mmCIF file of C-alpha atoms in Angstrom:
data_model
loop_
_atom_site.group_PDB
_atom_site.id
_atom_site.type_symbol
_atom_site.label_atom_id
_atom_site.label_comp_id
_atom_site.label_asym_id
_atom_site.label_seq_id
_atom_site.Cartn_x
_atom_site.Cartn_y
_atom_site.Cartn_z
ATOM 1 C CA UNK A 953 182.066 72.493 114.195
ATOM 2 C CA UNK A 954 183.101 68.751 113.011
ATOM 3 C CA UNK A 955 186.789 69.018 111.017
ATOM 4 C CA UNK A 956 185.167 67.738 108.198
ATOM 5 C CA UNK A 957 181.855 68.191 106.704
ATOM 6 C CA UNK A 958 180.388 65.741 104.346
ATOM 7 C CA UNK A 959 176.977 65.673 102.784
ATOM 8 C CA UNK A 960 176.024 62.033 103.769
ATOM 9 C CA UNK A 961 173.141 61.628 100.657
ATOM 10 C CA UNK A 962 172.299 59.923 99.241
ATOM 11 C CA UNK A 963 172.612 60.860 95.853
ATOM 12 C CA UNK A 964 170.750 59.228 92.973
ATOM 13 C CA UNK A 965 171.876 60.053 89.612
ATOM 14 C CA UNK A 966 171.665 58.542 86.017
ATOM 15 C CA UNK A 967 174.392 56.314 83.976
ATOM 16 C CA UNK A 968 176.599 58.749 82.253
ATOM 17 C CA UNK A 969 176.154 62.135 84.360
ATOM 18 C CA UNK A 970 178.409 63.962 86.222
ATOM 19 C CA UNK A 971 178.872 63.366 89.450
ATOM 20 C CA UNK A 972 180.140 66.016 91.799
ATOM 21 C CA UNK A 973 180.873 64.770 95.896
ATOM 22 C CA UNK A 974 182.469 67.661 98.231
ATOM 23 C CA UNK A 975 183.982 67.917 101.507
ATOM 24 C CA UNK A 976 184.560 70.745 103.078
ATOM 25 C CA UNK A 977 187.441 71.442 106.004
ATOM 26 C CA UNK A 978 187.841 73.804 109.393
ATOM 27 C CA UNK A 979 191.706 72.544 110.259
ATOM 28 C CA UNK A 980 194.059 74.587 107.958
ATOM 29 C CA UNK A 981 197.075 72.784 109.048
ATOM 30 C CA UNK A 982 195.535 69.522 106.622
ATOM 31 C CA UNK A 983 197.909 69.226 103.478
ATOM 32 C CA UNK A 984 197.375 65.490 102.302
ATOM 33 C CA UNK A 985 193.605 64.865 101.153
ATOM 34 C CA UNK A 986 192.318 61.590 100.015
ATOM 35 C CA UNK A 987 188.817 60.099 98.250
ATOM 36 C CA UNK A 988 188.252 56.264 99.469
ATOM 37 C CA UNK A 989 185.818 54.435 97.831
ATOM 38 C CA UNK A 990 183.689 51.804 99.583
ATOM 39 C CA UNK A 991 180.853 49.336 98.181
ATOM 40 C CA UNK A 992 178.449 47.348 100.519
ATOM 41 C CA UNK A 993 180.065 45.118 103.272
ATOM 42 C CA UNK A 994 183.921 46.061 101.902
ATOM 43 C CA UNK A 995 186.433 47.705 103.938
ATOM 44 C CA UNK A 996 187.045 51.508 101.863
ATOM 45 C CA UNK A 997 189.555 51.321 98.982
ATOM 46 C CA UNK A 998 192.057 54.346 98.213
ATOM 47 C CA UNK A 999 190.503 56.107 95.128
ATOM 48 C CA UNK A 1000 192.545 59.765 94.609
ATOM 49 C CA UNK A 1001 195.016 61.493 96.379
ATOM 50 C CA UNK A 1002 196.035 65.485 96.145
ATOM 51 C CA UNK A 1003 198.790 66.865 98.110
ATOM 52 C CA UNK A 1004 198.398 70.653 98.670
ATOM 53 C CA UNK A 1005 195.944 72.919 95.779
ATOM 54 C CA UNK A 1006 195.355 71.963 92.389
ATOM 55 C CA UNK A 1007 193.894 68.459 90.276
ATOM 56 C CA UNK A 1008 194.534 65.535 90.072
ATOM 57 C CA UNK A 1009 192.684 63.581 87.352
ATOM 58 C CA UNK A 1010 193.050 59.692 86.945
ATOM 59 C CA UNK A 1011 190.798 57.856 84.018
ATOM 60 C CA UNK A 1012 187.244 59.435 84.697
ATOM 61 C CA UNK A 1013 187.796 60.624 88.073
ATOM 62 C CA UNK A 1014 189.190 64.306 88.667
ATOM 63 C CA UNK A 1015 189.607 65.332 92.785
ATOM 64 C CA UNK A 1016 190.532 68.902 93.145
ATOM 65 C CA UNK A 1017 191.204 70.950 96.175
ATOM 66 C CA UNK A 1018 191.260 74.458 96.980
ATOM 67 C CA UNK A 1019 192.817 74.849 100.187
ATOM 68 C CA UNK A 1020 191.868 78.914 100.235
ATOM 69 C CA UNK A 1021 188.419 77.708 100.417
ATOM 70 C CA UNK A 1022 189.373 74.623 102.547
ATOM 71 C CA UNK A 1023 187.197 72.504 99.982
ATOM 72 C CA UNK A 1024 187.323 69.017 98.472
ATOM 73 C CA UNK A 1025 185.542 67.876 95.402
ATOM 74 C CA UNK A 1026 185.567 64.344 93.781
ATOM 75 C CA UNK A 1027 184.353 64.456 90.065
ATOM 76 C CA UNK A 1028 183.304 61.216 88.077
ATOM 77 C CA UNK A 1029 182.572 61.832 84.436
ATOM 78 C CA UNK A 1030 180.159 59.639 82.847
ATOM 79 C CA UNK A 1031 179.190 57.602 85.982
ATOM 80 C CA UNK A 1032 178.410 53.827 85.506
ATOM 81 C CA UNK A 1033 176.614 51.653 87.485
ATOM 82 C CA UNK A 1034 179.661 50.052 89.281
ATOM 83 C CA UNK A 1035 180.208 53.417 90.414
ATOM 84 C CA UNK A 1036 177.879 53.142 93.151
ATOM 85 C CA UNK A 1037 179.401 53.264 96.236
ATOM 86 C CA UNK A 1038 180.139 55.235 99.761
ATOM 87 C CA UNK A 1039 182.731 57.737 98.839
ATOM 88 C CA UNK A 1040 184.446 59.124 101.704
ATOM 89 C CA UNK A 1041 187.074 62.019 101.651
ATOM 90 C CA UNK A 1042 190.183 61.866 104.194
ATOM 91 C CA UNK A 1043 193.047 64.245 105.149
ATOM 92 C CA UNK A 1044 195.204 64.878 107.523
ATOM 93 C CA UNK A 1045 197.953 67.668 108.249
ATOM 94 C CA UNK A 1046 201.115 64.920 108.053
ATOM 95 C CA UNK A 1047 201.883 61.237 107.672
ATOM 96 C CA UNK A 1048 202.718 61.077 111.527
ATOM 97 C CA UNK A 1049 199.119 62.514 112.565
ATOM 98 C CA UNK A 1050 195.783 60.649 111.876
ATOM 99 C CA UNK A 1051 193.199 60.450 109.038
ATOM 100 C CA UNK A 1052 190.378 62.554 109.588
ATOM 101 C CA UNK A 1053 187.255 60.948 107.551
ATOM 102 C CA UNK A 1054 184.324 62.468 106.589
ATOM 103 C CA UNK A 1055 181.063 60.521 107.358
ATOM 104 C CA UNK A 1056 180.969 59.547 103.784
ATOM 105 C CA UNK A 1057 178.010 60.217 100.844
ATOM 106 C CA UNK A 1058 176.444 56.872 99.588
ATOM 107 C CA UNK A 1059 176.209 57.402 95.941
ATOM 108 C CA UNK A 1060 173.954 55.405 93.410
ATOM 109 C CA UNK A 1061 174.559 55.331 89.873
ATOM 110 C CA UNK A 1062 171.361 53.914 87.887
ATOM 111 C CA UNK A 1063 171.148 52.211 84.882
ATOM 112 C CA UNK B 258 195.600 36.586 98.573
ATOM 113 C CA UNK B 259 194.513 39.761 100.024
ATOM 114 C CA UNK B 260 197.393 42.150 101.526
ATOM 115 C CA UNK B 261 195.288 43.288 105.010
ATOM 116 C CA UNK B 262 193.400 39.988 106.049
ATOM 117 C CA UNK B 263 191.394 40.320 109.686
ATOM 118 C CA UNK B 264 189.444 37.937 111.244
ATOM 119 C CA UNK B 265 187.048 36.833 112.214
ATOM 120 C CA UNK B 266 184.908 38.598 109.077
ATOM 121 C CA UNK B 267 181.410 38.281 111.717
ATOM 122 C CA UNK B 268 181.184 37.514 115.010
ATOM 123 C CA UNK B 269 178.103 37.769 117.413
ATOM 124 C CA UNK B 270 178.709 37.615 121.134
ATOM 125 C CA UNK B 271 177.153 38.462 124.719
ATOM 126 C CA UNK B 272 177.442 41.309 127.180
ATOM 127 C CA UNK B 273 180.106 41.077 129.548
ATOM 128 C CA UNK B 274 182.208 38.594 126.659
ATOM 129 C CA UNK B 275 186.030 39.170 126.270
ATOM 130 C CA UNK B 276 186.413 38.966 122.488
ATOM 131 C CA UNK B 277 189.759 39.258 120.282
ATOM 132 C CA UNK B 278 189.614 40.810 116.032
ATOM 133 C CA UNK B 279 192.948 40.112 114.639
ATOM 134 C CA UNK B 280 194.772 41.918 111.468
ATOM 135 C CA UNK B 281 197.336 40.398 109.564
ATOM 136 C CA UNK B 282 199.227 42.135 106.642
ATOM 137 C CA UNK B 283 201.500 40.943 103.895
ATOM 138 C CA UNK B 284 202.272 44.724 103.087
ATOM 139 C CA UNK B 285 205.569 44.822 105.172
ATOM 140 C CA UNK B 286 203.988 48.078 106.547
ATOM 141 C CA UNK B 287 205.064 49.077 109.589
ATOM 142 C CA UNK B 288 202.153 51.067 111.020
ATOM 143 C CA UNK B 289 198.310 49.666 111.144
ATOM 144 C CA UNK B 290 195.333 50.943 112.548
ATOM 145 C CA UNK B 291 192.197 50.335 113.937
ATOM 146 C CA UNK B 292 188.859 51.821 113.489
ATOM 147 C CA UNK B 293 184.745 51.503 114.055
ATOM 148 C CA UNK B 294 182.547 52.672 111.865
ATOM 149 C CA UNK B 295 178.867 53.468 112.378
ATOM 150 C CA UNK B 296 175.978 54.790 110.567
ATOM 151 C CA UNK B 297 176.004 58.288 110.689
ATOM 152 C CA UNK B 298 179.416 58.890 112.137
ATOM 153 C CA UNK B 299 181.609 57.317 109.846
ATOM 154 C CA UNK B 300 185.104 56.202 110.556
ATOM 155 C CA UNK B 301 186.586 56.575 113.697
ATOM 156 C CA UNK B 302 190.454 55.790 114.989
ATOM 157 C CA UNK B 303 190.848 53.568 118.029
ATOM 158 C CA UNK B 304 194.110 52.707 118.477
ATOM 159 C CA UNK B 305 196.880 52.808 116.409
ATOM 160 C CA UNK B 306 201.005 51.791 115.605
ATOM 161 C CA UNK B 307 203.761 53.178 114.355
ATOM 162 C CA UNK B 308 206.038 50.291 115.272
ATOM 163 C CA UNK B 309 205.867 46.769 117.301
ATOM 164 C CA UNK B 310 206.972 48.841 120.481
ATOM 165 C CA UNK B 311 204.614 51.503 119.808
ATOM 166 C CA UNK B 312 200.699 52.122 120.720
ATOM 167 C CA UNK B 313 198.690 55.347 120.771
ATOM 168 C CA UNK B 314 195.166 56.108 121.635
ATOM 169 C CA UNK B 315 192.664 57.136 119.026
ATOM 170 C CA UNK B 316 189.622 58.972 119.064
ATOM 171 C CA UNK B 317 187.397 56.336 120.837
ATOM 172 C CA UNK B 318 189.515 53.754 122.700
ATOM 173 C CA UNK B 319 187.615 53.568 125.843
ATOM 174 C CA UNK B 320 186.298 50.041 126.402
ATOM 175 C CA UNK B 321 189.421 48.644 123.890
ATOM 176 C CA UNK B 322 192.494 47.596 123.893
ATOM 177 C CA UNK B 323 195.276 46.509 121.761
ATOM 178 C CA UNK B 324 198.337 44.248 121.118
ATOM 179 C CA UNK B 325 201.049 44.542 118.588
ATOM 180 C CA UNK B 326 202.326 41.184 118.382
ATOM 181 C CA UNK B 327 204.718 41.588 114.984
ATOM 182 C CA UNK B 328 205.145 43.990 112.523
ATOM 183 C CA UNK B 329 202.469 41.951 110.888
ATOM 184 C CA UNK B 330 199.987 41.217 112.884
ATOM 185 C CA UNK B 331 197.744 44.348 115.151
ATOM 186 C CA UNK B 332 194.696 42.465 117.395
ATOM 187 C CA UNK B 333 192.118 44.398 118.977
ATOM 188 C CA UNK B 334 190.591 43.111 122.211
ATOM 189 C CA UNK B 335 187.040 44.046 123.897
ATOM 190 C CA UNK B 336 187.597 43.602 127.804
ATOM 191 C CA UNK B 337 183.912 43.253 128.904
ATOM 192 C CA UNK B 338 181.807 43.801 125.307
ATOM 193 C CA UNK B 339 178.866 45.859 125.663
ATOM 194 C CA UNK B 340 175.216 46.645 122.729
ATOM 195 C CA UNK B 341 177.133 50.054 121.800
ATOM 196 C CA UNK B 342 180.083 48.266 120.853
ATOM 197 C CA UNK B 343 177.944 46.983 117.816
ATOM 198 C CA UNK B 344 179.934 47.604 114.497
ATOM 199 C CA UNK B 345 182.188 47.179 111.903
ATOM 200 C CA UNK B 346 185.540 47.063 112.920
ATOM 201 C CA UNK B 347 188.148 48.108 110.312
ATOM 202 C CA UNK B 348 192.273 47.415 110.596
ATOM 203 C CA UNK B 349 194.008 49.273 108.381
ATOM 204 C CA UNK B 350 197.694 49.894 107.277
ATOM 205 C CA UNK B 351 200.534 52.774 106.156
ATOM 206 C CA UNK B 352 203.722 52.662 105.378
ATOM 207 C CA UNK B 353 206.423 54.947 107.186
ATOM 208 C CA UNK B 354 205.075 58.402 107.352
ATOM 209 C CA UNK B 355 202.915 58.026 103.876
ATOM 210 C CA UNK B 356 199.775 60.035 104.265
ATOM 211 C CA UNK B 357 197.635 56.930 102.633
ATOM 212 C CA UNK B 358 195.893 54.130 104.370
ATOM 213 C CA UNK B 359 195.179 50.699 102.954
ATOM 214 C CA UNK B 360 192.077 48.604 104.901
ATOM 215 C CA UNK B 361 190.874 45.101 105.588
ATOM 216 C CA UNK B 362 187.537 43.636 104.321
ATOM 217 C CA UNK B 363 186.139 44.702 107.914
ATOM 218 C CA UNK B 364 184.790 42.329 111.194
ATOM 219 C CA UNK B 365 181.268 42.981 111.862
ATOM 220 C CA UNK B 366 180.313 42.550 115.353
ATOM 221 C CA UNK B 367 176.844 42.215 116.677
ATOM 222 C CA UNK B 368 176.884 42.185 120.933
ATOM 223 C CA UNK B 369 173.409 41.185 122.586
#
């Protein structure tokens, strides 16, 4: 079993939906989880980061976690076009030990 | 100016080539990183540094190596390149034991 699942996509959805992207987890030890964002030929971009259970909402993005579950989700509320992107989900169990990344789910947003 | 700069940004080379992807910062981050990613298997960690005097093996750093020449600046050499070396290359930085990772634009390499 891979540390992290992620559904690769891709996902196709229409301007102003509601996007839901997931991870899910195997190492319970991981504490610190992360969404990156990445568009075509750019390096990934820190989007959201959780420490521990809970939300975490920042303009139309929302990332929750539910570490019972050991389950990510990245929400984007009325997606736009410039939304469309790689979104990749990260964690790890401390600052001293590594990312783990999922594989990442290409997301497009159309007009 | 961006704050994690590497080049070159594409580079194609031959079997058997010795080639060099630098990293620079402007951060003042004290740990970097480097990683491949591929279709399909997303990112993966081979090397990385806490500190100048410090360098640890990542998931995949057979066929790699690496030099920490400043707190700034993290190269990453291929000895002998080989076809499944074909990627992009990613550097990326932290900053003492923060969780979060900031990345360079990338270096795509193409080896014939």
């Amino acid at each position: 079993q891979k540390e992290v699942e992620q559904d690769p996509g891709p996902l196709s959805v229409p301007e102003g939906a509601i996007v839901s992207l997931n991870c899910t987890y195997s190492n319970s030890a991981f504490q610190y989880f992360m969404w990156y964002r990445q568009y075509s030929r750019k390096g990934p971009e820190l989007l959201m980061y959780t420490y521990s259970s809970g939300n975490k909402e920042d303009g139309r993005f929302t990332a929750q976690v539910d570490k019972s579950s050991k389950y990510i989700s990245l929400f984007i509320r009325d997606s736009q076009p410039s939304d469309s992107a790689t979104y990749l989900c990260a964690m790890t169990q401390s600052g001293n030990t590594p990312l783990v990344f999922g594989k990442g789910t290409r997301l497009s947003v159309i007009a | 100016d961006a704050d994690v700069t590497q080049t070159p940004r594409n580079r194609i080379t031959k079997t058997g080539k010795r080639i060099m992807l630098e990293c620079s910062q402007t951060k003042g981050h004290d740990r970097m990183y480097w990683y491949r990613q591929d279709p399909g298997l997303g990112l993966r960690l081979i090397y990385y540094s806490f500190d100048v005097k410090d360098i640890n093996k990542g998931e995949i750093s057979d066929g790699y190596s690496v030099s920490r020449q400043a707190q700034a600046k993290f190269s990453l050499s291929l000895e002998s390149a080989i076809p499944n070396q074909t990627a992009l290359y990613f550097c990326a930085t932290s900053e003492g034991t923060r969780e979060t990772q900031y990345f360079g634009p990338g270096t795509r390499l193409l080896v014939l």
